[in-house]
Amino acid sequence: MRDVLSRVSGKWSTLLLLALLDGPLRFSELKRCAPDISQRMLTKSLTELRRDGYITRTVYPTQPPQVEYALTAAGTSFLQAWQNVVVWAKENQAHVHASRSRFDCEEKRLIDMMTGTPAAGISRGARWRSFLRYSALTR
């Protein structure tokens, strides 16, 4: 199971599958959908998705050869399941961002306490005791 999930949860795989949701695309069109991806990584990702049966590759006998990539039934099925994750992410985005902010503030306060920055305004011994209490609570 882990090998299947690792492939579709890769940095580019889901983005490429989503780009193909509206229909077949050529290599250059897929590259425009993910402008930060290198040509090598795009080729590798498409090959892996083809190997796992999520997409097909069709070569047309033109000069130069035209190549299109399209979703298979398995790719479409995956995206239907993935839509629930996308909906969850949209609904919980604010909560996740707030949690990150709280965590970052707590970490900064803890680091300030340990390094003795003036903003902490407490003695080294008090910082150490507070750190130990915090550490015990977070285990």
PDB file of C-alpha atoms in Angstrom:
ATOM      1  CA  MET A   1       0.000   0.000   0.000  1.00  0.00           C
ATOM      2  CA  ARG A   2       2.812   2.424   0.871  1.00  0.00           C
ATOM      3  CA  ASP A   3       4.322   2.209  -2.619  1.00  0.00           C
ATOM      4  CA  VAL A   4       0.988   3.141  -4.227  1.00  0.00           C
ATOM      5  CA  LEU A   5       0.385   6.059  -1.877  1.00  0.00           C
ATOM      6  CA  SER A   6       3.925   7.369  -2.205  1.00  0.00           C
ATOM      7  CA  ARG A   7       3.573   7.654  -5.978  1.00  0.00           C
ATOM      8  CA  VAL A   8       0.345   9.658  -5.990  1.00  0.00           C
ATOM      9  CA  SER A   9       1.363  11.798  -3.033  1.00  0.00           C
ATOM     10  CA  GLY A  10       4.557  12.951  -4.733  1.00  0.00           C
ATOM     11  CA  LYS A  11       5.241  16.617  -5.282  1.00  0.00           C
ATOM     12  CA  TRP A  12       4.146  16.640  -8.937  1.00  0.00           C
ATOM     13  CA  SER A  13       1.982  13.572  -9.509  1.00  0.00           C
ATOM     14  CA  THR A  14      -1.304  14.895  -8.186  1.00  0.00           C
ATOM     15  CA  LEU A  15      -0.823  18.242  -9.916  1.00  0.00           C
ATOM     16  CA  LEU A  16      -0.227  16.471 -13.243  1.00  0.00           C
ATOM     17  CA  LEU A  17      -3.250  14.221 -12.756  1.00  0.00           C
ATOM     18  CA  LEU A  18      -5.425  17.232 -11.950  1.00  0.00           C
ATOM     19  CA  ALA A  19      -4.166  18.993 -15.081  1.00  0.00           C
ATOM     20  CA  LEU A  20      -5.346  16.015 -17.157  1.00  0.00           C
ATOM     21  CA  LEU A  21      -8.821  16.071 -15.604  1.00  0.00           C
ATOM     22  CA  ASP A  22     -10.204  18.269 -18.391  1.00  0.00           C
ATOM     23  CA  GLY A  23      -8.811  16.084 -21.155  1.00  0.00           C
ATOM     24  CA  PRO A  24      -5.616  14.978 -22.904  1.00  0.00           C
ATOM     25  CA  LEU A  25      -2.640  17.344 -22.930  1.00  0.00           C
ATOM     26  CA  ARG A  26       0.667  17.483 -24.751  1.00  0.00           C
ATOM     27  CA  PHE A  27       3.979  17.513 -22.903  1.00  0.00           C
ATOM     28  CA  SER A  28       4.437  21.275 -23.368  1.00  0.00           C
ATOM     29  CA  GLU A  29       0.912  21.958 -22.077  1.00  0.00           C
ATOM     30  CA  LEU A  30       1.628  19.895 -18.964  1.00  0.00           C
ATOM     31  CA  LYS A  31       4.865  21.817 -18.506  1.00  0.00           C
ATOM     32  CA  ARG A  32       2.873  25.081 -18.527  1.00  0.00           C
ATOM     33  CA  CYS A  33       0.538  23.653 -15.848  1.00  0.00           C
ATOM     34  CA  ALA A  34       3.548  23.101 -13.573  1.00  0.00           C
ATOM     35  CA  PRO A  35       6.043  25.832 -14.519  1.00  0.00           C
ATOM     36  CA  ASP A  36       8.413  25.049 -11.618  1.00  0.00           C
ATOM     37  CA  ILE A  37       8.988  21.449 -12.707  1.00  0.00           C
ATOM     38  CA  SER A  38      12.125  20.626 -14.672  1.00  0.00           C
ATOM     39  CA  GLN A  39      11.836  18.806 -17.974  1.00  0.00           C
ATOM     40  CA  ARG A  40      13.637  15.799 -16.483  1.00  0.00           C
ATOM     41  CA  MET A  41      11.275  15.631 -13.490  1.00  0.00           C
ATOM     42  CA  LEU A  42       8.217  16.046 -15.711  1.00  0.00           C
ATOM     43  CA  THR A  43       9.392  13.171 -17.911  1.00  0.00           C
ATOM     44  CA  LYS A  44      10.128  11.022 -14.861  1.00  0.00           C
ATOM     45  CA  SER A  45       6.774  11.791 -13.222  1.00  0.00           C
ATOM     46  CA  LEU A  46       4.826  11.054 -16.405  1.00  0.00           C
ATOM     47  CA  THR A  47       6.707   7.784 -16.881  1.00  0.00           C
ATOM     48  CA  GLU A  48       5.932   6.729 -13.289  1.00  0.00           C
ATOM     49  CA  LEU A  49       2.257   7.637 -13.670  1.00  0.00           C
ATOM     50  CA  ARG A  50       2.121   5.624 -16.923  1.00  0.00           C
ATOM     51  CA  ARG A  51       3.859   2.681 -15.263  1.00  0.00           C
ATOM     52  CA  ASP A  52       1.299   2.664 -12.459  1.00  0.00           C
ATOM     53  CA  GLY A  53      -1.617   2.892 -14.895  1.00  0.00           C
ATOM     54  CA  TYR A  54      -2.909   6.372 -14.021  1.00  0.00           C
ATOM     55  CA  ILE A  55      -2.284   7.863 -17.469  1.00  0.00           C
ATOM     56  CA  THR A  56      -1.755   6.796 -21.067  1.00  0.00           C
ATOM     57  CA  ARG A  57       0.685   8.155 -23.635  1.00  0.00           C
ATOM     58  CA  THR A  58      -0.387   8.309 -27.269  1.00  0.00           C
ATOM     59  CA  VAL A  59       2.083   9.085 -30.060  1.00  0.00           C
ATOM     60  CA  TYR A  60       0.632  10.431 -33.311  1.00  0.00           C
ATOM     61  CA  PRO A  61       2.590   9.862 -36.561  1.00  0.00           C
ATOM     62  CA  THR A  62       3.180  13.495 -37.461  1.00  0.00           C
ATOM     63  CA  GLN A  63       6.375  15.426 -38.129  1.00  0.00           C
ATOM     64  CA  PRO A  64       7.526  16.022 -35.456  1.00  0.00           C
ATOM     65  CA  PRO A  65       5.667  13.295 -33.550  1.00  0.00           C
ATOM     66  CA  GLN A  66       2.810  14.618 -31.426  1.00  0.00           C
ATOM     67  CA  VAL A  67       2.472  13.007 -27.985  1.00  0.00           C
ATOM     68  CA  GLU A  68      -0.588  13.304 -25.740  1.00  0.00           C
ATOM     69  CA  TYR A  69      -1.137  12.187 -22.183  1.00  0.00           C
ATOM     70  CA  ALA A  70      -4.593  11.293 -20.850  1.00  0.00           C
ATOM     71  CA  LEU A  71      -6.145   9.903 -17.689  1.00  0.00           C
ATOM     72  CA  THR A  72      -7.071   6.250 -17.515  1.00  0.00           C
ATOM     73  CA  ALA A  73     -10.029   4.891 -15.546  1.00  0.00           C
ATOM     74  CA  ALA A  74      -7.660   4.368 -12.596  1.00  0.00           C
ATOM     75  CA  GLY A  75      -6.491   7.984 -12.816  1.00  0.00           C
ATOM     76  CA  THR A  76     -10.060   9.255 -12.908  1.00  0.00           C
ATOM     77  CA  SER A  77     -10.977   6.986  -9.992  1.00  0.00           C
ATOM     78  CA  PHE A  78      -8.047   8.325  -7.963  1.00  0.00           C
ATOM     79  CA  LEU A  79      -9.060  11.927  -8.643  1.00  0.00           C
ATOM     80  CA  GLN A  80     -12.629  11.245  -7.526  1.00  0.00           C
ATOM     81  CA  ALA A  81     -11.282  10.018  -4.188  1.00  0.00           C
ATOM     82  CA  TRP A  82      -8.768  12.876  -4.071  1.00  0.00           C
ATOM     83  CA  GLN A  83     -11.567  15.449  -4.404  1.00  0.00           C
ATOM     84  CA  ASN A  84     -12.617  14.624  -0.824  1.00  0.00           C
ATOM     85  CA  VAL A  85      -9.104  15.493   0.382  1.00  0.00           C
ATOM     86  CA  VAL A  86      -9.207  18.762  -1.563  1.00  0.00           C
ATOM     87  CA  VAL A  87     -12.588  19.666  -0.043  1.00  0.00           C
ATOM     88  CA  TRP A  88     -11.251  18.839   3.441  1.00  0.00           C
ATOM     89  CA  ALA A  89      -8.163  21.001   2.828  1.00  0.00           C
ATOM     90  CA  LYS A  90     -10.277  23.955   1.723  1.00  0.00           C
ATOM     91  CA  GLU A  91     -12.605  23.627   4.717  1.00  0.00           C
ATOM     92  CA  ASN A  92      -9.726  23.306   7.212  1.00  0.00           C
ATOM     93  CA  GLN A  93      -7.190  25.692   5.702  1.00  0.00           C
ATOM     94  CA  ALA A  94      -7.848  28.483   8.218  1.00  0.00           C
ATOM     95  CA  HIS A  95      -7.582  26.057  11.149  1.00  0.00           C
ATOM     96  CA  VAL A  96      -4.261  24.644   9.879  1.00  0.00           C
ATOM     97  CA  HIS A  97      -2.833  28.145   9.352  1.00  0.00           C
ATOM     98  CA  ALA A  98      -3.920  29.196  12.856  1.00  0.00           C
ATOM     99  CA  SER A  99      -2.345  26.073  14.338  1.00  0.00           C
ATOM    100  CA  ARG A 100       0.902  26.775  12.513  1.00  0.00           C
ATOM    101  CA  SER A 101       0.949  30.343  13.820  1.00  0.00           C
ATOM    102  CA  ARG A 102       0.311  29.201  17.396  1.00  0.00           C
ATOM    103  CA  PHE A 103       3.031  26.561  17.125  1.00  0.00           C
ATOM    104  CA  ASP A 104       5.535  29.019  15.635  1.00  0.00           C
ATOM    105  CA  CYS A 105       4.837  31.551  18.425  1.00  0.00           C
ATOM    106  CA  GLU A 106       5.278  28.883  21.116  1.00  0.00           C
ATOM    107  CA  GLU A 107       8.517  27.679  19.540  1.00  0.00           C
ATOM    108  CA  LYS A 108       9.853  31.228  19.291  1.00  0.00           C
ATOM    109  CA  ARG A 109       8.967  31.894  22.924  1.00  0.00           C
ATOM    110  CA  LEU A 110      10.699  28.679  23.969  1.00  0.00           C
ATOM    111  CA  ILE A 111      13.814  29.529  21.970  1.00  0.00           C
ATOM    112  CA  ASP A 112      13.813  33.048  23.415  1.00  0.00           C
ATOM    113  CA  MET A 113      13.608  31.553  26.910  1.00  0.00           C
ATOM    114  CA  MET A 114      16.484  29.155  26.240  1.00  0.00           C
ATOM    115  CA  THR A 115      18.778  31.675  24.585  1.00  0.00           C
ATOM    116  CA  GLY A 116      18.069  34.413  27.112  1.00  0.00           C
ATOM    117  CA  THR A 117      16.967  37.086  24.733  1.00  0.00           C
ATOM    118  CA  PRO A 118      15.933  40.320  26.457  1.00  0.00           C
ATOM    119  CA  ALA A 119      12.363  39.882  25.243  1.00  0.00           C
ATOM    120  CA  ALA A 120      11.961  36.892  27.529  1.00  0.00           C
ATOM    121  CA  GLY A 121      12.731  39.045  30.600  1.00  0.00           C
ATOM    122  CA  ILE A 122      13.405  36.153  33.003  1.00  0.00           C
ATOM    123  CA  SER A 123      16.510  34.662  34.603  1.00  0.00           C
ATOM    124  CA  ARG A 124      18.446  31.743  33.130  1.00  0.00           C
ATOM    125  CA  GLY A 125      17.339  29.408  35.951  1.00  0.00           C
ATOM    126  CA  ALA A 126      13.693  30.333  35.471  1.00  0.00           C
ATOM    127  CA  ARG A 127      14.060  29.797  31.721  1.00  0.00           C
ATOM    128  CA  TRP A 128      15.513  26.327  32.317  1.00  0.00           C
ATOM    129  CA  ARG A 129      12.742  25.347  34.763  1.00  0.00           C
ATOM    130  CA  SER A 130      10.117  26.606  32.347  1.00  0.00           C
ATOM    131  CA  PHE A 131      11.747  24.657  29.511  1.00  0.00           C
ATOM    132  CA  LEU A 132      11.703  21.467  31.592  1.00  0.00           C
ATOM    133  CA  ARG A 133       8.013  21.936  32.448  1.00  0.00           C
ATOM    134  CA  TYR A 134       7.191  22.614  28.793  1.00  0.00           C
ATOM    135  CA  SER A 135       9.159  19.559  27.674  1.00  0.00           C
ATOM    136  CA  ALA A 136       7.345  17.358  30.198  1.00  0.00           C
ATOM    137  CA  LEU A 137       3.969  18.600  28.971  1.00  0.00           C
ATOM    138  CA  THR A 138       4.715  17.975  25.317  1.00  0.00           C
ATOM    139  CA  ARG A 139       5.876  14.366  25.685  1.00  0.00           C
TER     140      ARG A 139
END
